[in-house]
Coordinates of C-alpha atoms in Angstrom, one line a residue:
X24 CA 5.7 -37.3 -15.6
X25 CA 7.4 -36.3 -12.3
X26 CA 6.2 -32.8 -11.6
X27 CA 8.4 -31.0 -9.0
X28 CA 10.0 -27.7 -8.1
X29 CA 13.7 -27.5 -7.7
X30 CA 14.8 -24.3 -5.6
X31 CA 17.8 -22.9 -7.2
X32 CA 18.0 -19.7 -5.1
X33 CA 16.7 -18.5 -1.8
X34 CA 16.4 -19.9 1.7
X35 CA 15.5 -23.4 0.5
X36 CA 18.2 -23.6 -2.2
X37 CA 18.8 -27.2 -3.5
X38 CA 15.6 -28.4 -2.1
X39 CA 13.3 -30.5 -4.4
X40 CA 9.5 -30.3 -3.7
X41 CA 7.3 -32.9 -5.3
X42 CA 4.0 -31.5 -6.6
X43 CA 1.0 -33.6 -5.5
X44 CA -2.4 -33.7 -7.0
X45 CA -4.6 -30.9 -6.2
X46 CA -3.2 -27.5 -5.1
X47 CA 0.1 -26.4 -3.2
X48 CA 0.4 -23.0 -1.6
X49 CA 3.6 -21.0 -1.3
X50 CA 4.1 -18.3 1.3
X51 CA 6.0 -17.2 4.4
X52 CA 3.8 -18.7 7.1
X53 CA 3.9 -22.3 8.4
X54 CA 0.4 -23.1 7.1
X55 CA 1.5 -23.2 3.5
X56 CA 2.7 -26.6 1.9
X57 CA 5.9 -24.7 0.9
X58 CA 6.8 -22.3 3.7
X59 CA 9.8 -20.0 2.8
X60 CA 11.0 -17.7 5.6
X61 CA 11.5 -14.6 3.6
X62 CA 10.0 -11.1 4.5
X63 CA 9.6 -10.3 0.8
X64 CA 6.9 -13.0 0.6
X65 CA 3.2 -12.5 1.6
X66 CA 1.6 -14.9 4.1
X67 CA -0.1 -16.6 1.2
X68 CA 1.9 -15.6 -1.8
X69 CA 0.9 -17.9 -4.7
X70 CA -0.8 -21.1 -5.6
X71 CA 0.1 -24.0 -7.9
X72 CA -2.9 -26.0 -9.1
X73 CA -3.0 -29.2 -11.0
X74 CA -5.9 -29.5 -13.3
X75 CA -6.4 -32.5 -15.7
X76 CA -2.7 -33.1 -15.8
X77 CA -1.7 -29.5 -16.5
X78 CA -0.2 -27.1 -13.9
X79 CA -1.0 -23.5 -13.5
X80 CA 0.3 -20.9 -11.1
X81 CA -2.0 -18.2 -9.5
X82 CA -0.7 -15.1 -7.8
X83 CA -2.7 -14.5 -4.6
X84 CA -2.6 -10.6 -4.8
X85 CA 0.8 -10.8 -3.1
X86 CA 2.6 -7.7 -2.1
X87 CA 5.6 -8.1 -4.3
X88 CA 4.1 -10.2 -7.1
X89 CA 4.9 -13.7 -8.6
X90 CA 7.2 -13.8 -11.6
X91 CA 7.5 -16.5 -14.3
X92 CA 10.6 -16.3 -16.5
X93 CA 11.0 -12.7 -15.3
X94 CA 7.5 -11.4 -16.0
X95 CA 5.0 -10.6 -13.4
X96 CA 1.8 -12.8 -13.7
X97 CA -1.7 -13.2 -12.2
X98 CA -2.2 -16.6 -13.6
X99 CA 0.0 -18.6 -15.9
X100 CA 0.2 -22.2 -17.3
X101 CA 3.5 -23.7 -16.3
X102 CA 5.7 -25.6 -18.8
X103 CA 8.8 -27.7 -18.1
X104 CA 11.7 -25.4 -17.5
X105 CA 9.7 -22.4 -16.4
X106 CA 11.5 -20.3 -13.6
X107 CA 9.2 -19.0 -10.8
X108 CA 10.4 -16.0 -8.8
X109 CA 8.9 -15.4 -5.4
X110 CA 10.8 -12.8 -3.2
X111 CA 14.5 -13.7 -3.1
X112 CA 13.6 -17.4 -4.2
X113 CA 13.9 -18.9 -7.7
X114 CA 12.1 -22.1 -8.3
X115 CA 12.6 -24.4 -11.4
X116 CA 9.4 -26.2 -12.6
X117 CA 10.3 -29.6 -13.9
X118 CA 8.1 -32.4 -15.4
X119 CA 10.9 -34.4 -17.3
X120 CA 13.8 -36.2 -15.9
X121 CA 16.5 -34.0 -17.5
X122 CA 16.9 -30.5 -16.8
X123 CA 16.5 -28.0 -19.6
X124 CA 19.4 -25.8 -20.7
X125 CA 18.8 -22.3 -19.4
X126 CA 17.8 -19.8 -22.0
X127 CA 20.3 -17.1 -22.8
X128 CA 23.5 -18.9 -21.6
X129 CA 26.9 -18.1 -22.8
X130 CA 29.1 -20.8 -24.5
X131 CA 32.9 -20.1 -24.6
X132 CA 35.0 -21.0 -27.6
X133 CA 38.7 -22.0 -26.8
X134 CA 39.9 -21.6 -30.4
X135 CA 43.2 -19.7 -30.8
X136 CA 42.9 -16.4 -32.9
X137 CA 45.8 -15.3 -35.0
X138 CA 47.2 -12.4 -32.9
X139 CA 48.5 -10.4 -36.0
X140 CA 44.8 -9.7 -36.9
X141 CA 43.7 -8.5 -33.5
X142 CA 43.6 -4.7 -32.9
X143 CA 44.1 -3.4 -29.2
X144 CA 42.5 -0.2 -28.3
X145 CA 43.4 1.5 -25.1
X146 CA 40.8 3.8 -23.6
X147 CA 43.0 6.9 -23.8
X148 CA 43.3 6.3 -27.5
X149 CA 39.5 6.0 -28.2
X150 CA 38.6 9.0 -30.4
X151 CA 35.0 9.3 -29.3
X152 CA 35.9 9.0 -25.6
X153 CA 38.5 11.8 -26.1
X154 CA 37.2 14.1 -28.9
X155 CA 40.3 16.4 -28.5
X156 CA 42.1 13.5 -30.4
X157 CA 39.5 13.9 -33.1
X158 CA 40.2 17.6 -33.5
X159 CA 43.6 16.7 -34.7
X160 CA 42.2 14.7 -37.5
X161 CA 41.7 16.6 -40.8
X162 CA 38.4 14.8 -41.5
X163 CA 36.6 16.0 -38.3
X164 CA 36.0 19.6 -37.7
X165 CA 36.7 21.4 -34.5
X166 CA 33.1 22.4 -34.1
X167 CA 31.9 18.8 -34.5
X168 CA 34.6 17.6 -32.0
X169 CA 33.3 20.2 -29.5
X170 CA 29.7 19.1 -30.0
X171 CA 30.5 15.5 -29.6
X172 CA 32.5 16.4 -26.5
X173 CA 29.6 18.0 -24.9
X174 CA 27.2 15.1 -25.8
X175 CA 29.6 12.5 -24.4
X176 CA 30.2 14.6 -21.2
X177 CA 26.5 14.9 -20.5
X178 CA 25.9 11.3 -21.4
X179 CA 28.6 10.1 -19.1
X180 CA 27.7 12.3 -16.2
X181 CA 23.9 12.0 -16.1
X182 CA 24.0 8.3 -15.6
X183 CA 26.2 8.7 -12.5
X184 CA 23.7 11.2 -10.9
X185 CA 20.8 9.9 -8.8
X186 CA 19.4 13.0 -7.5
X187 CA 16.7 14.7 -9.8
X188 CA 17.7 18.3 -8.9
X189 CA 21.4 17.7 -9.3
X190 CA 20.8 16.0 -12.7
X191 CA 18.8 19.0 -13.9
X192 CA 21.5 21.4 -12.9
X193 CA 24.1 19.2 -14.8
X194 CA 21.9 19.3 -17.9
X195 CA 21.5 23.1 -17.8
X196 CA 25.3 23.6 -17.3
X197 CA 26.1 21.3 -20.3
X198 CA 23.5 23.5 -22.4
X199 CA 25.3 26.7 -21.2
X200 CA 28.6 25.2 -22.6
X201 CA 27.2 24.6 -26.2
X202 CA 24.8 27.6 -26.5
X203 CA 25.2 31.4 -25.8
X204 CA 22.2 31.3 -23.4
X205 CA 21.9 33.9 -20.6
X206 CA 19.1 32.0 -18.8
X207 CA 17.8 28.5 -18.8
X208 CA 15.0 26.4 -17.2
X209 CA 13.9 22.8 -17.2
X210 CA 10.2 22.2 -16.6
X211 CA 8.8 18.8 -15.8
X212 CA 5.1 18.0 -16.4
X213 CA 2.9 15.5 -14.6
X214 CA -0.7 15.1 -15.5
X215 CA -1.0 18.6 -17.0
X216 CA 0.8 20.5 -14.3
X217 CA 4.5 21.5 -13.8
X218 CA 5.4 19.6 -10.7
X219 CA 9.1 20.5 -10.9
X220 CA 10.8 23.5 -12.3
X221 CA 14.7 24.5 -12.2
X222 CA 15.9 27.8 -13.4
X223 CA 19.5 29.2 -13.6
X224 CA 21.4 32.0 -15.3
X225 CA 24.8 31.4 -16.9
X226 CA 26.6 32.5 -13.6
X227 CA 24.6 29.9 -11.5
X228 CA 22.4 32.4 -9.8
X229 CA 18.9 31.2 -8.7
X230 CA 17.3 34.5 -9.6
X231 CA 13.8 34.1 -11.2
X232 CA 13.9 33.3 -15.0
X233 CA 11.0 34.6 -17.0
X234 CA 9.5 31.8 -19.2
X235 CA 6.8 32.4 -21.7
X236 CA 3.7 30.1 -21.0
X237 CA 2.6 30.7 -24.6
X238 CA 5.9 29.2 -26.0
X239 CA 6.0 26.4 -23.5
X240 CA 2.4 25.3 -24.0
X241 CA 2.9 25.3 -27.9
X242 CA 5.9 23.1 -27.6
X243 CA 4.4 20.8 -25.0
X244 CA 1.3 20.4 -27.2
X245 CA 2.9 19.9 -30.5
X246 CA 6.1 18.1 -29.3
X247 CA 8.2 20.1 -31.7
X248 CA 11.3 22.2 -30.8
X249 CA 11.1 25.9 -31.4
X250 CA 13.9 28.4 -32.2
X251 CA 13.1 32.2 -32.3
X252 CA 15.4 35.0 -33.3
X253 CA 14.6 38.7 -33.3
X254 CA 11.6 37.9 -31.1
X255 CA 10.5 41.6 -30.7
X256 CA 9.8 41.7 -34.3
X257 CA 8.1 38.3 -34.9
X258 CA 4.6 38.9 -36.1
X259 CA 3.3 35.8 -34.4
X260 CA 5.2 36.2 -31.0
X261 CA 5.9 39.9 -30.8
X262 CA 2.7 40.6 -28.9
X263 CA 3.5 38.1 -26.1
X264 CA 3.6 40.3 -23.1
X265 CA 6.1 38.1 -21.2
X266 CA 8.6 38.3 -24.1
X267 CA 8.2 42.0 -24.5
X268 CA 8.6 42.5 -20.7
X269 CA 11.8 40.5 -20.5
X270 CA 13.3 41.9 -23.7
X271 CA 14.2 38.5 -24.9
X272 CA 15.9 38.5 -28.4
X273 CA 16.4 34.8 -29.0
X274 CA 14.9 31.8 -27.3
X275 CA 15.1 28.0 -27.7
X276 CA 12.4 25.6 -26.4
X277 CA 12.9 22.0 -26.8
X278 CA 10.5 19.1 -25.7
X279 CA 11.6 16.3 -23.4
X280 CA 10.3 13.1 -25.0
X281 CA 10.1 9.7 -23.3
X282 CA 8.5 6.9 -25.4
X283 CA 6.5 9.3 -27.5
X284 CA 5.3 11.1 -24.4
X285 CA 6.2 14.8 -23.7
X286 CA 7.3 14.9 -20.0
X287 CA 8.7 18.5 -20.0
X288 CA 10.8 21.0 -21.9
X289 CA 14.0 22.8 -21.8
X290 CA 13.8 26.6 -22.2
X291 CA 16.8 28.9 -22.8
X292 CA 16.9 32.6 -23.8
X293 CA 19.2 35.5 -24.3
X294 CA 18.7 39.3 -24.5
X295 CA 21.8 39.9 -26.5
X296 CA 21.1 40.9 -30.1
X297 CA 24.6 40.2 -31.4
X298 CA 24.7 36.6 -30.3
X299 CA 21.6 34.9 -31.6
X300 CA 20.8 31.2 -31.4
X301 CA 21.6 29.1 -34.6
X302 CA 20.2 26.0 -36.1
X303 CA 23.4 24.2 -34.8
X304 CA 22.5 25.3 -31.3
X305 CA 19.0 23.9 -31.8
X306 CA 20.4 20.6 -33.0
X307 CA 22.7 20.4 -30.0
X308 CA 20.1 21.3 -27.4
X309 CA 17.7 18.8 -29.0
X310 CA 20.3 16.1 -28.7
X311 CA 21.1 17.0 -25.1
X312 CA 17.3 17.0 -24.3
X313 CA 17.0 13.5 -25.8
X314 CA 19.7 12.2 -23.5
X315 CA 18.4 14.2 -20.5
X316 CA 14.8 13.1 -20.9
X317 CA 15.6 9.4 -20.5
X318 CA 18.0 10.1 -17.6
X319 CA 15.3 12.3 -15.8
X320 CA 12.6 9.7 -16.2
X321 CA 14.9 6.9 -14.9
X322 CA 15.9 9.1 -12.0
X323 CA 12.3 9.8 -11.1
X324 CA 11.5 6.1 -11.3
X325 CA 14.4 5.3 -9.2
X326 CA 13.4 7.9 -6.7
X327 CA 9.7 6.5 -6.7
X328 CA 11.2 2.9 -6.3
X329 CA 13.2 4.0 -3.3
X330 CA 10.2 5.5 -1.6
X331 CA 8.1 2.5 -2.4
X332 CA 10.9 0.3 -1.1
X333 CA 11.1 2.2 2.2
X334 CA 7.3 2.0 2.5
X335 CA 7.3 -1.8 1.9
X336 CA 10.1 -2.3 4.4
X337 CA 8.2 -0.2 7.0
X338 CA 5.1 -2.2 6.2
X339 CA 7.0 -5.5 6.5
X340 CA 8.8 -4.5 9.7
X341 CA 5.5 -3.1 11.2
X342 CA 4.8 -4.9 14.5
X343 CA 1.2 -5.9 14.1
X344 CA -1.1 -8.9 14.5
X345 CA -3.3 -8.3 11.4
X346 CA -3.7 -11.0 8.9
X347 CA -4.5 -10.5 5.2
X348 CA -3.0 -9.5 1.8
X349 CA -6.0 -7.8 0.3
X350 CA -5.7 -4.1 -0.9
X351 CA -8.0 -3.1 2.0
X352 CA -5.6 -4.4 4.6
X353 CA -2.5 -3.1 2.7
X354 CA -4.1 0.5 2.9
X355 CA -4.7 0.1 6.6
X356 CA -1.1 -0.9 7.2
X357 CA 0.2 2.0 5.1
X358 CA -1.8 4.4 7.3
X359 CA -0.5 2.7 10.4
X360 CA 3.2 2.9 9.3
X361 CA 2.8 6.7 8.8
X362 CA 1.0 7.6 11.9
X363 CA 2.7 5.2 14.3
X364 CA 6.0 7.3 14.7
X365 CA 4.1 10.4 15.4
X366 CA 2.3 11.8 18.4
X367 CA -0.8 12.5 16.5
X368 CA -4.2 11.6 17.9
X369 CA -6.0 8.9 15.8
X370 CA -9.7 8.2 15.5
X371 CA -10.2 4.6 14.5
X372 CA -13.6 3.9 12.8
X373 CA -15.3 0.6 11.9
X374 CA -18.0 -1.9 12.7
X375 CA -17.7 -4.1 15.7
X376 CA -15.2 -6.9 15.3
X377 CA -13.2 -5.3 12.6
X378 CA -10.0 -5.1 14.7
X379 CA -9.9 -1.6 15.9
X380 CA -8.0 -2.4 19.2
X381 CA -5.5 -4.4 17.1
X382 CA -4.9 -1.2 15.0
X383 CA -4.5 0.8 18.2
X384 CA -2.0 -1.7 19.6
X385 CA 0.0 -1.6 16.3
X386 CA 0.2 2.1 16.6
X387 CA 1.4 1.9 20.1
X388 CA 3.9 -1.0 19.5
X389 CA 5.6 1.0 16.6
X390 CA 5.8 4.3 18.3
X391 CA 8.4 5.7 20.7
X392 CA 6.1 4.8 23.6
X393 CA 6.3 1.1 22.8
X394 CA 8.0 0.3 26.1
X395 CA 5.6 2.3 28.2
X396 CA 1.9 1.4 29.2
X397 CA -0.9 0.7 26.7
X398 CA -4.1 1.3 28.7
X399 CA -7.4 0.2 27.0
X400 CA -10.7 1.7 28.3
X401 CA -14.0 0.6 27.0
X402 CA -16.3 3.6 27.6
X403 CA -19.5 1.4 27.1
X404 CA -18.5 -1.3 29.5
X405 CA -18.3 0.9 32.7
X406 CA -21.3 2.4 34.3
X407 CA -21.5 6.2 34.2
X408 CA -21.2 6.6 37.9
X409 CA -17.8 4.5 38.0
X410 CA -16.4 5.8 34.7
X411 CA -15.3 9.2 36.0
X412 CA -13.3 7.4 38.8
X413 CA -11.9 4.9 36.4
X414 CA -10.7 7.6 34.0
X415 CA -9.6 10.2 36.3
X416 CA -9.0 8.6 39.7
X417 CA -10.2 9.9 43.1
X418 CA -9.0 11.2 46.4
X419 CA -9.7 9.6 49.7
X420 CA -13.2 10.4 51.0
X421 CA -14.3 12.1 47.8
X422 CA -17.4 10.0 47.8
X423 CA -19.0 7.0 49.8
X424 CA -16.6 4.0 49.5
X425 CA -13.6 6.0 48.6
X426 CA -11.4 4.7 51.4
X427 CA -8.1 5.7 49.8
X428 CA -6.5 7.5 47.0
X429 CA -6.7 5.9 43.7
X430 CA -5.0 6.8 40.4
X431 CA -7.2 6.8 37.3
X432 CA -6.3 4.9 34.1
X433 CA -5.3 8.2 32.3
X434 CA -2.8 8.9 35.0
X435 CA -1.6 5.2 35.0
X436 CA -0.9 5.6 31.4
X437 CA 1.5 8.5 31.9
X438 CA 4.2 8.4 29.2
X439 CA 2.3 5.8 27.3
X440 CA -0.8 5.4 25.2
X441 CA -4.5 5.5 26.1
X442 CA -7.0 3.6 23.9
X443 CA -10.5 4.9 24.5
X444 CA -12.8 2.3 22.8
X445 CA -16.5 3.1 22.1
X446 CA -15.7 6.8 22.5
X447 CA -19.3 7.7 21.3
X448 CA -20.7 6.2 24.5
X449 CA -18.8 8.7 26.7
X450 CA -21.3 10.6 28.8
X451 CA -21.5 14.5 28.0
X452 CA -20.1 15.5 31.4
X453 CA -17.0 13.3 30.9
X454 CA -16.6 14.6 27.5
X455 CA -15.7 18.1 28.6
X456 CA -13.2 16.7 31.2
X457 CA -11.5 14.5 28.5
X458 CA -11.3 17.5 26.2
X459 CA -9.4 19.5 28.9
X460 CA -6.9 16.5 29.2
X461 CA -6.4 16.7 25.5
X462 CA -6.0 20.5 25.4
X463 CA -4.1 21.1 28.7
X464 CA -2.4 17.7 29.2
X465 CA -3.5 17.7 32.8
X466 CA -6.3 16.3 34.9
X467 CA -7.9 16.5 38.3
X468 CA -8.9 13.5 40.3
X469 CA -12.5 13.2 41.6
X470 CA -12.5 15.3 44.8
X471 CA -9.0 16.7 44.0
X472 CA -8.0 20.3 44.1
X473 CA -4.7 20.4 42.0
X474 CA -4.1 19.6 38.4
X475 CA -1.9 16.5 37.6
X476 CA 0.2 16.7 34.4
X477 CA 0.0 13.8 32.1
X478 CA 2.0 12.9 29.1
X479 CA -0.2 10.5 27.1
X480 CA -1.1 9.9 23.4
X481 CA -4.8 9.3 22.8
X482 CA -6.2 6.8 20.5
X483 CA -10.0 6.7 20.2
X484 CA -12.4 4.1 18.4
X485 CA -16.0 4.1 17.6
X486 CA -18.7 2.2 15.7
X487 CA -21.1 5.0 15.9
X488 CA -21.6 8.0 13.3
X489 CA -20.1 10.7 15.4
X490 CA -21.3 13.3 12.9
X491 CA -24.9 12.4 13.6
X492 CA -24.2 12.4 17.3
X493 CA -22.9 15.9 17.1
X494 CA -26.0 17.0 15.3
X495 CA -28.2 15.5 18.0
X496 CA -26.2 17.0 20.7
X497 CA -25.0 13.7 22.1
X498 CA -21.3 14.4 21.3
X499 CA -19.3 17.5 21.7
X500 CA -18.1 19.1 18.4
X501 CA -14.9 20.4 20.0
X502 CA -13.9 16.9 21.3
X503 CA -14.7 15.5 18.0
X504 CA -12.2 17.7 16.3
X505 CA -9.6 17.1 18.9
X506 CA -10.0 13.4 18.3
X507 CA -10.4 13.3 14.5
X508 CA -6.9 14.6 13.6
X509 CA -6.2 11.4 11.7
X510 CA -9.1 9.1 10.8
X511 CA -8.6 5.5 10.1
X512 CA -11.4 3.2 8.9
X513 CA -11.2 -0.6 9.4
X514 CA -12.9 -2.4 6.6
X515 CA -15.7 -4.7 7.3
X516 CA -14.8 -8.4 6.4
X517 CA -17.4 -8.5 3.7
X518 CA -15.2 -5.8 1.8
X519 CA -12.2 -8.0 1.7
X520 CA -13.5 -11.7 1.5
X521 CA -10.3 -12.7 -0.3
X522 CA -8.6 -12.6 3.2
X523 CA -11.2 -15.2 4.7
X524 CA -9.0 -18.4 3.8
X525 CA -5.9 -16.9 5.2
X526 CA -7.7 -15.6 8.3
X527 CA -9.4 -19.0 8.7
X528 CA -6.1 -20.9 8.4
X529 CA -4.6 -18.5 11.0
X530 CA -7.4 -19.0 13.5
X531 CA -7.3 -22.8 13.0
X532 CA -3.5 -22.7 14.0
X533 CA -4.1 -20.5 16.8
X534 CA -7.0 -22.3 18.5
X535 CA -5.6 -25.7 17.8
X536 CA -2.6 -24.8 19.8
X537 CA -4.7 -23.3 22.6
X538 CA -6.8 -26.3 22.9
X539 CA -3.9 -28.8 22.3
X540 CA -5.5 -30.2 19.1
X541 CA -3.9 -31.1 15.9
X542 CA -4.1 -28.5 13.0
X543 CA -6.7 -29.6 10.5
X544 CA -7.4 -28.3 7.0
X545 CA -10.8 -26.9 6.1
X546 CA -13.0 -28.9 3.9
X547 CA -13.9 -27.4 0.5
X548 CA -17.5 -27.1 1.3
X549 CA -16.8 -25.5 4.7
X550 CA -14.5 -23.0 3.0
X551 CA -17.2 -22.2 0.4
X552 CA -19.6 -21.6 3.2
X553 CA -17.3 -19.3 4.9
X554 CA -16.8 -17.3 1.7
X555 CA -20.5 -17.0 1.0
X556 CA -21.5 -15.6 4.5
X557 CA -21.6 -11.9 5.0
X558 CA -20.1 -11.8 8.5
X559 CA -22.0 -9.2 10.3
X560 CA -19.8 -9.7 13.3
X561 CA -16.7 -9.3 11.1
X562 CA -13.4 -11.0 12.0
X563 CA -14.4 -11.6 15.6
X564 CA -17.4 -13.6 14.4
X565 CA -15.1 -15.6 11.9
X566 CA -12.6 -16.5 14.8
X567 CA -15.5 -17.6 17.0
X568 CA -16.7 -19.8 14.2
X569 CA -13.4 -21.3 13.7
X570 CA -12.8 -21.9 17.3
X571 CA -16.2 -23.7 17.6
X572 CA -15.1 -26.0 14.6
X573 CA -11.7 -26.7 16.0
X574 CA -13.2 -27.7 19.3
X575 CA -16.2 -29.8 18.1
X576 CA -14.4 -31.4 15.0
X577 CA -14.1 -35.3 15.2
X578 CA -12.9 -36.0 11.6
X579 CA -9.5 -35.3 10.1
X580 CA -10.9 -32.1 8.4
X581 CA -13.1 -29.3 9.5
X582 CA -16.4 -30.0 7.9
X583 CA -19.5 -28.0 7.0
X584 CA -21.5 -29.4 10.1
X585 CA -18.7 -28.1 12.4
X586 CA -19.7 -24.4 11.6
X587 CA -22.1 -22.5 13.7
X588 CA -25.8 -22.8 12.8
X589 CA -26.3 -19.1 11.9
X590 CA -23.7 -19.5 9.1
X591 CA -25.5 -22.4 7.7
X592 CA -28.7 -20.3 7.5
X593 CA -27.6 -19.0 4.1
X594 CA -28.9 -20.5 0.9
X595 CA -26.4 -23.3 0.1
X596 CA -23.8 -22.3 -2.6
X597 CA -23.3 -24.6 -5.6
X598 CA -20.2 -26.0 -3.9
X599 CA -22.1 -27.7 -1.2
X600 CA -25.7 -27.8 -2.6
X601 CA -25.7 -31.6 -2.3
X602 CA -25.9 -31.4 1.5
X603 CA -29.3 -32.5 1.7
X604 CA -29.6 -32.5 5.4
X605 CA -28.8 -28.7 5.6
X606 CA -31.1 -28.0 2.7
X607 CA -34.0 -29.9 4.4
X608 CA -33.3 -28.0 7.7
X609 CA -33.2 -24.7 6.0
X610 CA -36.5 -25.4 4.2
X611 CA -38.2 -26.2 7.5
X612 CA -36.9 -23.1 9.0
X613 CA -38.3 -21.0 6.2
X614 CA -41.8 -22.6 6.6
X615 CA -41.7 -22.2 10.4
X616 CA -40.8 -18.5 10.2
X617 CA -43.4 -17.7 7.4
X618 CA -46.1 -19.4 9.3
X619 CA -45.3 -17.6 12.6
X620 CA -45.1 -14.2 11.0
X621 CA -48.5 -14.9 9.2
X622 CA -50.1 -16.1 12.5
X623 CA -48.9 -12.9 14.1
X624 CA -50.2 -10.7 11.3
X625 CA -46.8 -9.5 10.5
X626 CA -45.7 -8.6 14.0
X627 CA -42.1 -9.7 14.2
X628 CA -41.9 -9.4 18.1
X629 CA -45.0 -11.7 18.5
X630 CA -43.7 -14.1 15.8
X631 CA -40.3 -14.3 17.5
X632 CA -42.1 -15.0 21.0
X633 CA -44.0 -17.8 19.5
X634 CA -40.9 -19.4 18.0
X635 CA -39.1 -19.0 21.3
X636 CA -36.4 -16.7 19.5
X637 CA -35.1 -13.2 20.3
X638 CA -36.5 -10.7 17.9
X639 CA -33.0 -9.7 16.7
X640 CA -32.2 -13.3 15.8
X641 CA -35.5 -13.6 13.9
X642 CA -34.6 -10.5 11.9
X643 CA -31.3 -12.0 11.2
X644 CA -32.8 -15.3 9.9
X645 CA -35.2 -13.5 7.8
X646 CA -32.3 -11.6 6.1
X647 CA -30.0 -14.6 5.8
X648 CA -32.7 -16.8 4.5
X649 CA -34.0 -14.0 1.9
X650 CA -37.5 -14.2 3.3
X651 CA -38.2 -10.4 3.2
X652 CA -40.0 -10.5 -0.1
X653 CA -42.1 -13.4 1.0
X654 CA -43.5 -11.8 4.1

């Protein structure tokens, strides 16, 4: 057996890739064993795993999916000749020496046919493409010819129309040609509500058309077409107020069916008593509705696909430094792609280390202000006495030490973007001044007397609960509503752990380059440990852990012992439970902590002091080692 992939389409066309034992990843970044430069691929798109001589392919929750023989898969056992589709690439999985014959191919016969037995038909002679020809035949009635003409006309026209509203107008026009209706409407249903309605009269006027909700609901519920003549005297419907008020004499209501599902209905009516609808009209409108329903569904699907394609292209082209293919990250990228081109103020929420500043920079880099300054201000890192001068600037002599005029960071960011990190730590006095900047788009320097106009977009971030801060009076309500126009929440790493392998590989590559060290793979036990940890410090803590491992590693792989000690404080997972050294160290830690807490009568501060630890670190050890129930 010689397992391999032959690339038959895409950027790596004609390349043959041998499949070694173990696993091989396919994606668009260089850390994959098979790296394909294609924006349609995710960073880590899919995985091919050899298990006991058998190969299976797993989709890694990729953006555009993985196809095997044309069908989307989550996991699939590969066989010789299977075709794998990823983005614009097509890979042929082979285990035998000879290539299989592709399924569904065409073979041409070169036999000579007797020409006298061949019939040639020109398009202009085709009866059903030109029903006026059929009208000249004795065997086909003029009425049938007219009906066929209408059906063929709408069938030919609807497949050339890609706009939903234009398609509905064409369908109504075709119905007016075969039925003596004065008014017509098409109603499309989505989840129990009419999300689209189009109404016209025979002259094409858009005047309102009265439609009986009773009739429509009955047809939609039963999925059966309805023909009513002499409506005013019908015992069952004569009391329907809308019919009486509109003086309708005849009406037709036909359901639109797609795969045994009613998606809407066609409704036509007339007030003329001398030209009622007939069963022939019912047959024709039903036939037209059958053609139109499929066409409308296809157009709506096409419209959805176009929107989704635009969204995906925007997401792919979004300039950002975020790593991950999980649903949580995709949701963040979708919000970023929508808000970045606007001037909207965005409040970015999330725990420390989740990448709030990365999100802010992505918004700036994809906005019309991308070429202008991006000024980040950490409201918690500057003392209150200096923060006002840092934000708003000061005039010469405005306070002791102000030996010259200085522009503040808000003024320096003019025409660009200001990112206010840890906005919840802003002192109340400065909150009022910031509110004025947001409302009036002008500021005053400390010691200044004249307003200075500024054109800035404000992005803010916090890991505090601002709603609770408002209740306690620590944060102004009016400022909160000015900042919270669009809220974006960055997910904690524990909520998208499936991104950890990809993030870890990215950080290995990043810090290996920074420290001029070779890129090393992460050992299975170390990877399992990374996946088991809850990461209270989120992505920032993961990056620090990987950087430490890259710098300290002395082997060909990043091992379990290269990781920080606090990560190893967890109970060992089954993947690395054989690491007796770590298990013994962990057991000793448990005994020391339990003994110290017991000796201090449950006082954690005293226990931490006796152990030479910070109380916060002791709390973390107790949580990670699951000792709470034993204390």
